[in-house]
Short mmCIF file of C-alpha atoms in Angstrom, two decimals:
data_model
loop_
_atom_site.label_atom_id
_atom_site.label_comp_id
_atom_site.label_asym_id
_atom_site.label_seq_id
_atom_site.Cartn_x
_atom_site.Cartn_y
_atom_site.Cartn_z
CA MET A 260 -176.03 111.90 50.92
CA PRO A 261 -176.77 110.26 47.53
CA LYS A 262 -176.32 112.35 44.44
CA LYS A 263 -179.59 113.37 42.75
CA PRO A 264 -179.78 111.80 39.29
CA ARG A 265 -180.17 114.15 36.37
CA GLN A 266 -183.34 114.03 34.36
CA LEU A 267 -182.86 112.32 31.00
CA SER A 268 -185.09 112.35 27.95
CA ASP A 269 -186.28 109.12 26.38
CA GLU A 270 -183.86 109.75 23.49
CA ALA A 271 -180.94 110.13 25.90
CA LEU A 272 -181.91 106.92 27.69
CA MET A 273 -182.03 105.09 24.34
CA MET A 274 -178.53 106.35 23.47
CA ILE A 275 -177.22 105.25 26.88
CA ALA A 276 -178.81 101.81 26.48
CA ARG A 277 -177.20 101.45 23.02
CA ARG A 278 -173.78 102.38 24.47
CA PHE A 279 -174.08 99.78 27.22
CA SER A 280 -175.32 97.24 24.68
CA VAL A 281 -172.18 97.77 22.60
CA LEU A 282 -170.06 97.29 25.73
CA SER A 283 -171.89 94.12 26.81
CA GLU A 284 -169.81 91.78 24.63
CA PRO A 285 -166.68 90.28 26.30
CA LEU A 286 -164.56 90.31 23.12
CA ARG A 287 -165.33 94.00 22.60
CA LEU A 288 -164.18 94.69 26.17
CA ARG A 289 -160.97 92.72 25.50
CA LEU A 290 -160.40 94.81 22.36
CA ILE A 291 -160.90 98.07 24.27
CA HIS A 292 -158.59 96.86 27.04
CA ALA A 293 -155.94 95.91 24.45
CA LEU A 294 -156.10 99.47 23.09
CA PHE A 295 -155.58 101.17 26.47
CA GLU A 296 -151.84 101.30 25.76
CA GLY A 297 -152.34 102.89 22.35
CA GLU A 298 -153.12 102.28 18.70
CA LYS A 299 -152.79 98.75 17.32
CA ASN A 300 -153.38 97.04 14.00
CA VAL A 301 -155.94 94.30 13.45
CA ASN A 302 -153.41 91.44 13.42
CA THR A 303 -152.01 92.52 16.78
CA LEU A 304 -155.54 92.75 18.21
CA VAL A 305 -156.31 89.25 16.92
CA ASP A 306 -153.18 87.94 18.68
CA LEU A 307 -153.89 89.81 21.92
CA THR A 308 -157.55 88.80 22.20
CA GLY A 309 -157.45 85.26 20.80
CA GLY A 310 -160.37 85.97 18.48
CA THR A 311 -160.55 85.03 14.82
CA GLN A 312 -159.74 87.67 12.21
CA ALA A 313 -163.35 87.80 11.02
CA ASN A 314 -164.83 88.02 14.53
CA VAL A 315 -162.36 90.68 15.71
CA SER A 316 -162.97 92.74 12.56
CA ARG A 317 -166.75 92.55 13.07
CA HIS A 318 -166.47 93.72 16.69
CA LEU A 319 -164.01 96.48 15.77
CA GLN A 320 -166.53 97.72 13.21
CA THR A 321 -169.28 97.81 15.86
CA LEU A 322 -167.04 99.73 18.29
CA THR A 323 -166.06 102.17 15.54
CA GLN A 324 -169.66 102.76 14.50
CA ALA A 325 -170.46 103.52 18.16
CA HIS A 326 -167.65 106.14 18.14
CA ILE A 327 -165.78 104.31 20.90
CA LEU A 328 -162.86 103.52 18.59
CA SER A 329 -161.30 105.36 15.68
CA ARG A 330 -159.95 103.67 12.56
CA ARG A 331 -156.96 104.64 10.43
CA LYS A 332 -155.74 102.96 7.27
CA ASP A 333 -152.05 102.92 6.35
CA GLY A 334 -151.46 101.00 3.13
CA LEU A 335 -152.94 97.54 3.64
CA GLN A 336 -152.91 97.84 7.43
CA VAL A 337 -155.82 99.11 9.49
CA PHE A 338 -155.11 100.61 12.91
CA TYR A 339 -157.56 101.18 15.74
CA ALA A 340 -157.39 103.47 18.75
CA ILE A 341 -159.71 104.62 21.49
CA ALA A 342 -161.67 107.62 20.22
CA ASP A 343 -163.78 108.31 23.31
CA PRO A 344 -161.51 109.04 26.27
CA THR A 345 -164.42 108.68 28.71
CA ILE A 346 -164.17 104.93 28.15
CA PHE A 347 -161.08 104.95 30.41
CA GLU A 348 -163.11 106.50 33.26
CA LEU A 349 -166.02 104.14 32.71
CA CYS A 350 -163.80 101.07 32.78
CA GLU A 351 -161.96 102.31 35.87
CA LEU A 352 -165.25 102.93 37.65
CA VAL A 353 -166.68 99.51 36.79
CA CYS A 354 -163.43 97.64 37.45
CA GLY A 355 -162.96 99.39 40.79
CA SER A 356 -166.51 98.56 41.83
CA LEU A 357 -166.11 94.91 40.81
CA GLU A 358 -162.77 94.64 42.64
CA LYS A 359 -164.45 95.78 45.87
CA GLN A 360 -167.31 93.35 45.31
CA PHE A 361 -164.93 90.41 44.68
CA ALA A 362 -162.86 91.32 47.73
CA LYS A 363 -166.00 91.27 49.92
CA GLN A 364 -167.03 87.91 48.45
CA ALA A 365 -163.56 86.43 49.02
CA GLU A 366 -163.55 87.73 52.60
CA ALA A 367 -166.97 86.21 53.25
CA PHE A 368 -165.89 82.91 51.68
CA GLU A 369 -162.78 82.72 53.89
CA ARG A 370 -164.94 82.97 57.02
#
């Protein structure tokens, strides 16, 4: 039996839409994925994601403002980490769902 959705206010729906909007950019998702193993500095994130320094910094700022990432400065280095642990669950849920979908598509294609 399907789970009954909870009632959400218009303000809550706006906040949810903003969160998904922040997560709708592929480079931001790559940055989050790169931080799953722990805190990293900007240069490492640039190397891991293949983005430019300016572009990565801009997306890190957006993720930090959305409270998805935290930022820590140590001398001239800036380090980022995942601040919202629910992002792990969200990514796992979406990735698991997409894996099932791709498997069904591959199975149908093989027929």
